[in-house]
C-alpha cells in the first residue's frame, strides 16, 4: 500500500506537466535500485523520511541511522534502519537530518565519518541565530569529514507531493569539490536544480535564505506605506474635514475611492522619481569628486540596489490609479456630478457649445497618462526574471534607462497638464497647504531638471571621461577605496 | 547551395537573439569537424536528417545508416551514408531515428551495437500506447547496448529553423551514467538544455510528455466551463426569459454583455473559494484523525495539486469581469439607462441631491473589488514560473496563502456590499430562485467561516501540534500509510 | 576599508535575495583562498580589477600581469602584481583583460602561454568590426594556447555591485573541451550561469551579442511605426482637416485621443493579420510546388521568424486601444457629446425608448473585442520565456496557432460589427477615401478566407500529405535544397 502510493509520485519532475500523469508504472524495480549508490540518512524525522522516500524512488539504496531501530513503521519500506555507526559504514554519503542542537552526538562517530561526504540540511529558526553556520559547526565537530551544505531550501511536503513550485533550486556549498559534485548529482537525480554557491563559508547565507521574507522589498514597502499614510491624512484633512467644516458637505465617502485615487498617482510619481534620483546624485558626486574611484556613501549604494523594487511598487500604485480612474464613471457620486450640468442646461433651455481648450486639456492629460502607463508596464515586464535574463546588458539598460526616463517625463507631464491650472488658483491652497499633486511634482521635476543639465555637453563630457576612468586629481585616489562607481543604469 | 542554407543557421542558440543575425560566417570548416566525435544516425527521415544537419553544423561527423545508400540527395551533403552495420561500426553513439514498429530489424545488429550508446528518440501517437516504453523495448532488443532516451520532445522543424521557443529542454534518461553524459554533451553542443531524468524507467513518462495537452488544466477548465454553462442558462432564464414573459421586455441583448458580466464574477469567486477549500478540509480531516501520518483521500490529494490552475482560471474570469465592468459605460443600453433619471429630473424641474449612503455603497464595493483584483493579479504574477523560482518557500507561501486569503476576503466583501441589499428583497427571488450572486457566496463564505474558526487558539494549537508530528493516538499510525499531510500552503 | 567594502558583497549570488543581506561575515579567510586554484589576469583596467576582486572573494588566488607593477593601489589588496611572464607562469588559466588592438604584445609570451587556458573576454565597439573574432585572432597569435571565449557579456559594474539582472548568463566557447570546463567552473563559482556555445567559431557571434539592440525587433518596430505614421496622416486628413474645411469644426484636439484610438486598433489588426499571413502563404507555396523539400523564399523565411515580435507589438497596440477606449468616458468631449441628446430629449419633452438593435450591436462589438483581447493577452503570456519553456511543443502550438486564430477571428468580427453599417454609407468615403477601419480589414479577412479554404478536406488532405513527406513530383526534389518547410506553427 505504501509502495503503491509512492510509486505514483514521480522521480522525474523537471516540469510540472511531468509531475502530473500519476498513472504511470514507475515501480521500484530492484534492477533500478542497484544502479545508484547507497546513501545513509541520520534521523527519521519528517524531512529525513521524505528525502529517503524520494531517493528510493529515484533508485538509491537508503540506510537510516537511528538511535532506536524499532520506530520504523513510518520509515520507507525499502529502506534499512541500523544504528548510526552501522549505517554510516554502508555509505559514502551521510545526510544529517537532525537539528543542530543534537549535533554533539556525532562527536563519537567522527572516526567513522572521516573522509565521508556529510551533508548538512539543517535550518535555523532565526536569521544569524548562531555565530557560525550549522554546516561550519558540523565541520568543526567532524574534522575529517567532507561537509557539504544542501537541501535546506526544499520543503519536506514539496519533496513528497511533487508541488515544487518555489523550491526546485537547491543551493549547495562546501570546501571539497568532489564531495560537492557527488551531492549535486543526487540533487539532479531527484529532479531538482543544484546551484553551486562556493565554499562552506556560503553556508551562513544559504541557511539564512529560507528564513528571509522579501528582504530587498522591506525598505521600499515601508517607504511607500509611509507615504501613503501621510498623504491619506493630508487628503482627509483637506478634502473631507475642510469641506465638512467650511462647506458643510459630508464627503466622508471620499475615503473609499476619491482619496485612494488621489494618493495612488502621487505615491507612484514620487517613487518613480526616487528610482532615478540616486543615479542623478551619483553623477553629481562623481563630477564634484572628479573621479569614479571613490566609494559612494553607503545610503546611496543601498538606494541604488533597491531601485528595481521602488520602480515595481511605483508601477503597482500607477496600476491602481489607472483602474480607479477607469472605474470612476461607475461611481454614483460621479454620475450625480455629471448629471448636474446637464440638468441645469436643460432647465436653462440652452445647449453649451464644446469648450475646445478644455477638450484639448482633458484629452492631453489622458493621452499622456495612458502612454506613460504603457511604457511603465513595458519597463515592468522587462523586470520579470525570465525576460531580463533573455536580453543583453545593452538592451536591459536601454529599456530600464531610456524607456524609464521617457516614462518619468510622460507621467510628470500628465500631472502637470492635469493640475497646471490650479497652481495659481487660491482655492487650491486650503489652509494654506498646497494640493497634493503639487507635492508629488517636487521629486520628479527635480530629477528631470538635474538630468537635463547633466546632458549638456559641457557637463556630459567630463562626466563621461570620469566614468571611463579619467581622474581630475589622480593622487586623490590613493586614499580612496577601489570601486567602479557607475551610476545611472 | 544546400550547405549555404545551412551555414546561415546557427549552432549556438542559447538565446533567441543569437539565433537571429544569420549573416555570420559559421562555415562548416573542416578544422571544426575534427574536434567532435563521429555520430551514427539510423534512418534518413525528416528528424534523422534535421538532427544530422544540426550536428554537422556543430562540428560533428555524421554517418547515416540506411537500407539503401542511394536516396541520399536529401541527406546532408557532408554526411556519409553507409549500410547500418558499417555506419554503426564507425561511431560510439548510434541515434535510432526510426519508428518503433521497425525496431525488430535491429536484432541482427545487436552484436555490433554491443557496448555502444544507442539513443532512442522515438515518440508514440497515443499516451501509453505500448505496455513498455520504446526505449525499454529497444533495450530488450539490444541487451548489450547502453540505451539512452533523448530528443523526443524536440521538433524537427524547430531544430532546423532555430525557432526553439517551446523545446529547448531535452529530457534525457538511461541506466548508464556515462552514456547519458555523452548524450547530454551532444545536447549541450546543439544549444539545447539537457535535463537528466534518471533511469530508463523514466522513458515512459518522457515519451508521454510531448503527447500531453495541458493535463493539469483539464479538470479546472471543464469545471469552469460547466459552471459557466450552468450559470448562463440560470441567468438566461431569470434575466431574459422571465423578463420577457412577465414584463414583456425584450432584453435578449443581455446575452452579449450583461449575462457574461454576471457569470464571470460568480465563477471567479466560486473557483477562488475552491482554491482554499481543500486546505480547510485537510485541516478538518487532520484534526478529526488527530494525526498527519495518514493519507488524505485521493480526490483531496488531486484537488490540492490543481489549486494553482483553479486560481489562475479564477483570475482569468475576474479579469474578464473587470474589463466587462469598465467597458459598461460605453454600452448604448447603459447610456440609455443613465439618461432616463436625468431626463426625468429635467422634466420634473428638480435636481436631486446626492444620496450619501448610495455613494458610500457604490464607492465601497468598487474600491473593494479593485483592491481585491489588484492582490489577485499579484498572486497570479508570482505563479509565473520565473517569478516563483526566484522566491524562497517562505515567500511563496506568504504570497499564495496570506495574500490569497486577503484576496478571497476582499472579493467576498465586494460581492456582499454589492448585493447585500437584495438579500431581503422579494424581487431578487424570481421564480423563487435566488439571484446568482447569492449562489456565488456559498463556497467563499463557507471557507472563510471555517478558516476563521481554525485560527482560534483552541483549534489552532492542536492543529499546529499535529502538523509538527504530534499524534493524538500514536498507535493509529501503525495501520496508516506514511505520508506527511501538510495541508494549506 | 577596501576589504570591508568588498566583503559585504557576496560571492554567491544565484538569486537576487541572496545578494542582499550584506551584513553577513563572508570574510576573505585564508583557508578559503587555498581551496581554489591560482588565476592570472593580464591587464589592470576596470574589468580586470572587477573580475579579480570577485574571484578573490570566491576563494581564488589572483595574480595580475602588468607592464608596471607600481600602479597597484587600485588593484585588489589580496592580489599579487607581477610582470606578464611571471604572472602567467603561476597559473594554468590566464584571463586577457586587454583590448584587441594591444594583443600583439602577447606574441613574445606565446611560449609561456603554450598549453595554458587563455580566456578572451574582449568586446568590440561595432558589429563584425574585424574579419575574425577577437578570440580567433588571439588563438592565431598564440598557437599553443587553449583559447576560450567567456565573460564578454558581463558588465564590470554588475559584477561588482551584484546587480546582475541582465547578465547572469556567461556564453563560453572554445575548441578544447577541458579548457572550456575549467572556465565554466570559474563562471559557476562566481555565481553566474555558463552556457556552452560550442567551438571557437561561435566567438564571433558571442562578441556581437552584447552589441545588439533587439535585432529581431527592428523590422517589426519599423513596420509598425511606418503604419502608425501613415494612418496618422490619413486620419488627420479625414478627421481634422476635412472637418475643418467642409464643416468648419475645429477638431484639432482629436490628435490627442481620438486619432490614436483609431490608429491603434487598425495597426493591431493589420499586424495580427501579418502574423498569420506567412503561414498561409507557405501552405500555398507547398501546395503549388507539391513538395516540402524546397526552400521557401528568403523573405518568407525571415518573416516567419519574426512572427512572435509582430504578434507582441500587435498586442501592445491592442492594449493601448483597450485603455484609450475605456478612458473615453472621462474625456470632456465625450461627456459633451453624450449630454447633447439627453438635453435635446429634455427640451423636446420626450424620452426615447431603448433601441434594441443598437443595444445588440453595441454590446456585440464590445463583447467580441473584450473576449478577443482576452485571448490575445493569453497568447501573449505564453510568449514569456519562462512560460513557453514550461510547455511542450504540442501545447505551445495549440496556444499560438489555435488560440491565435481564435483571436484573429474575434478581433476581425469585432471590427466588422463595429463598422459594418458604414460600408454602404456614402459619408464614410470622405474625399472618396475609405475609412481606415475598412483598410484594417483587408489583411485579416484575406488570411481568414484563405485559411478557411485551406481547411477544406480537398485542400487539407494533399497539404497534410506534403507535410508528411509526400511529393507530387519526386524528381523535382533533386534540384531542390533540402529543407523541411513546415509552415504554420
mmCIF file of N, CA and C in Angstrom, chain A residues 11 40 102 105 142 149 169 180-181 206 214 241 289 291 321 366 399 426 431 441 450 457 476:
data_model
loop_
_atom_site.group_PDB
_atom_site.id
_atom_site.type_symbol
_atom_site.label_atom_id
_atom_site.label_comp_id
_atom_site.label_asym_id
_atom_site.label_seq_id
_atom_site.Cartn_x
_atom_site.Cartn_y
_atom_site.Cartn_z
ATOM 1 N N UNK A 11 9.670 10.507 -9.898
ATOM 2 C CA UNK A 11 11.005 10.961 -9.562
ATOM 3 C C UNK A 11 11.416 12.066 -10.498
ATOM 4 N N UNK A 40 23.259 7.149 3.195
ATOM 5 C CA UNK A 40 22.852 6.995 4.595
ATOM 6 C C UNK A 40 22.192 8.278 5.072
ATOM 7 N N UNK A 102 21.354 18.848 18.482
ATOM 8 C CA UNK A 102 21.705 17.459 18.775
ATOM 9 C C UNK A 102 22.969 17.005 18.057
ATOM 10 N N UNK A 105 25.996 14.609 19.433
ATOM 11 C CA UNK A 105 26.016 13.141 19.489
ATOM 12 C C UNK A 105 26.893 12.562 18.371
ATOM 13 N N UNK A 142 33.381 17.394 13.104
ATOM 14 C CA UNK A 142 33.850 16.223 12.355
ATOM 15 C C UNK A 142 35.020 16.655 11.475
ATOM 16 N N UNK A 149 26.844 21.590 2.403
ATOM 17 C CA UNK A 149 25.534 22.136 2.772
ATOM 18 C C UNK A 149 24.599 21.980 1.576
ATOM 19 N N UNK A 169 15.237 24.928 -6.837
ATOM 20 C CA UNK A 169 16.658 25.248 -6.713
ATOM 21 C C UNK A 169 17.207 24.748 -5.384
ATOM 22 N N UNK A 180 31.089 17.933 -3.240
ATOM 23 C CA UNK A 180 30.005 18.786 -3.697
ATOM 24 C C UNK A 180 29.387 18.213 -4.967
ATOM 25 N N UNK A 181 30.243 17.731 -5.868
ATOM 26 C CA UNK A 181 29.747 17.189 -7.135
ATOM 27 C C UNK A 181 28.886 15.952 -6.883
ATOM 28 N N UNK A 206 23.243 30.593 2.959
ATOM 29 C CA UNK A 206 22.281 29.584 2.496
ATOM 30 C C UNK A 206 21.302 29.240 3.608
ATOM 31 N N UNK A 214 11.286 38.532 1.588
ATOM 32 C CA UNK A 214 11.442 39.690 0.716
ATOM 33 C C UNK A 214 12.353 40.771 1.310
ATOM 34 N N UNK A 241 -12.383 66.863 5.895
ATOM 35 C CA UNK A 241 -12.601 67.669 7.107
ATOM 36 C C UNK A 241 -12.799 69.141 6.746
ATOM 37 N N UNK A 289 33.706 65.116 -7.154
ATOM 38 C CA UNK A 289 34.949 64.491 -6.737
ATOM 39 C C UNK A 289 35.968 64.436 -7.872
ATOM 40 N N UNK A 291 36.383 61.939 -9.845
ATOM 41 C CA UNK A 291 36.894 60.573 -10.027
ATOM 42 C C UNK A 291 35.760 59.590 -9.794
ATOM 43 N N UNK A 321 -4.054 53.430 -9.717
ATOM 44 C CA UNK A 321 -4.569 54.726 -10.164
ATOM 45 C C UNK A 321 -5.326 54.568 -11.476
ATOM 46 N N UNK A 366 -5.089 62.817 -20.449
ATOM 47 C CA UNK A 366 -5.433 61.387 -20.539
ATOM 48 C C UNK A 366 -4.432 60.647 -21.433
ATOM 49 N N UNK A 399 16.132 49.679 -22.014
ATOM 50 C CA UNK A 399 14.757 49.675 -21.518
ATOM 51 C C UNK A 399 14.674 50.379 -20.173
ATOM 52 N N UNK A 426 -6.231 80.336 -5.900
ATOM 53 C CA UNK A 426 -6.141 80.351 -4.425
ATOM 54 C C UNK A 426 -6.935 79.219 -3.796
ATOM 55 N N UNK A 431 -6.323 75.911 3.787
ATOM 56 C CA UNK A 431 -5.494 76.008 4.999
ATOM 57 C C UNK A 431 -4.034 76.327 4.638
ATOM 58 N N UNK A 441 5.004 66.605 -7.488
ATOM 59 C CA UNK A 441 5.837 67.027 -8.615
ATOM 60 C C UNK A 441 7.253 67.389 -8.198
ATOM 61 N N UNK A 450 17.721 68.283 -13.157
ATOM 62 C CA UNK A 450 19.147 67.969 -13.000
ATOM 63 C C UNK A 450 19.614 67.091 -14.162
ATOM 64 N N UNK A 457 26.487 69.228 -23.134
ATOM 65 C CA UNK A 457 27.842 68.737 -23.457
ATOM 66 C C UNK A 457 28.898 69.169 -22.444
ATOM 67 N N UNK A 476 44.313 61.740 -5.589
ATOM 68 C CA UNK A 476 43.222 61.590 -4.626
ATOM 69 C C UNK A 476 42.838 60.120 -4.464
#
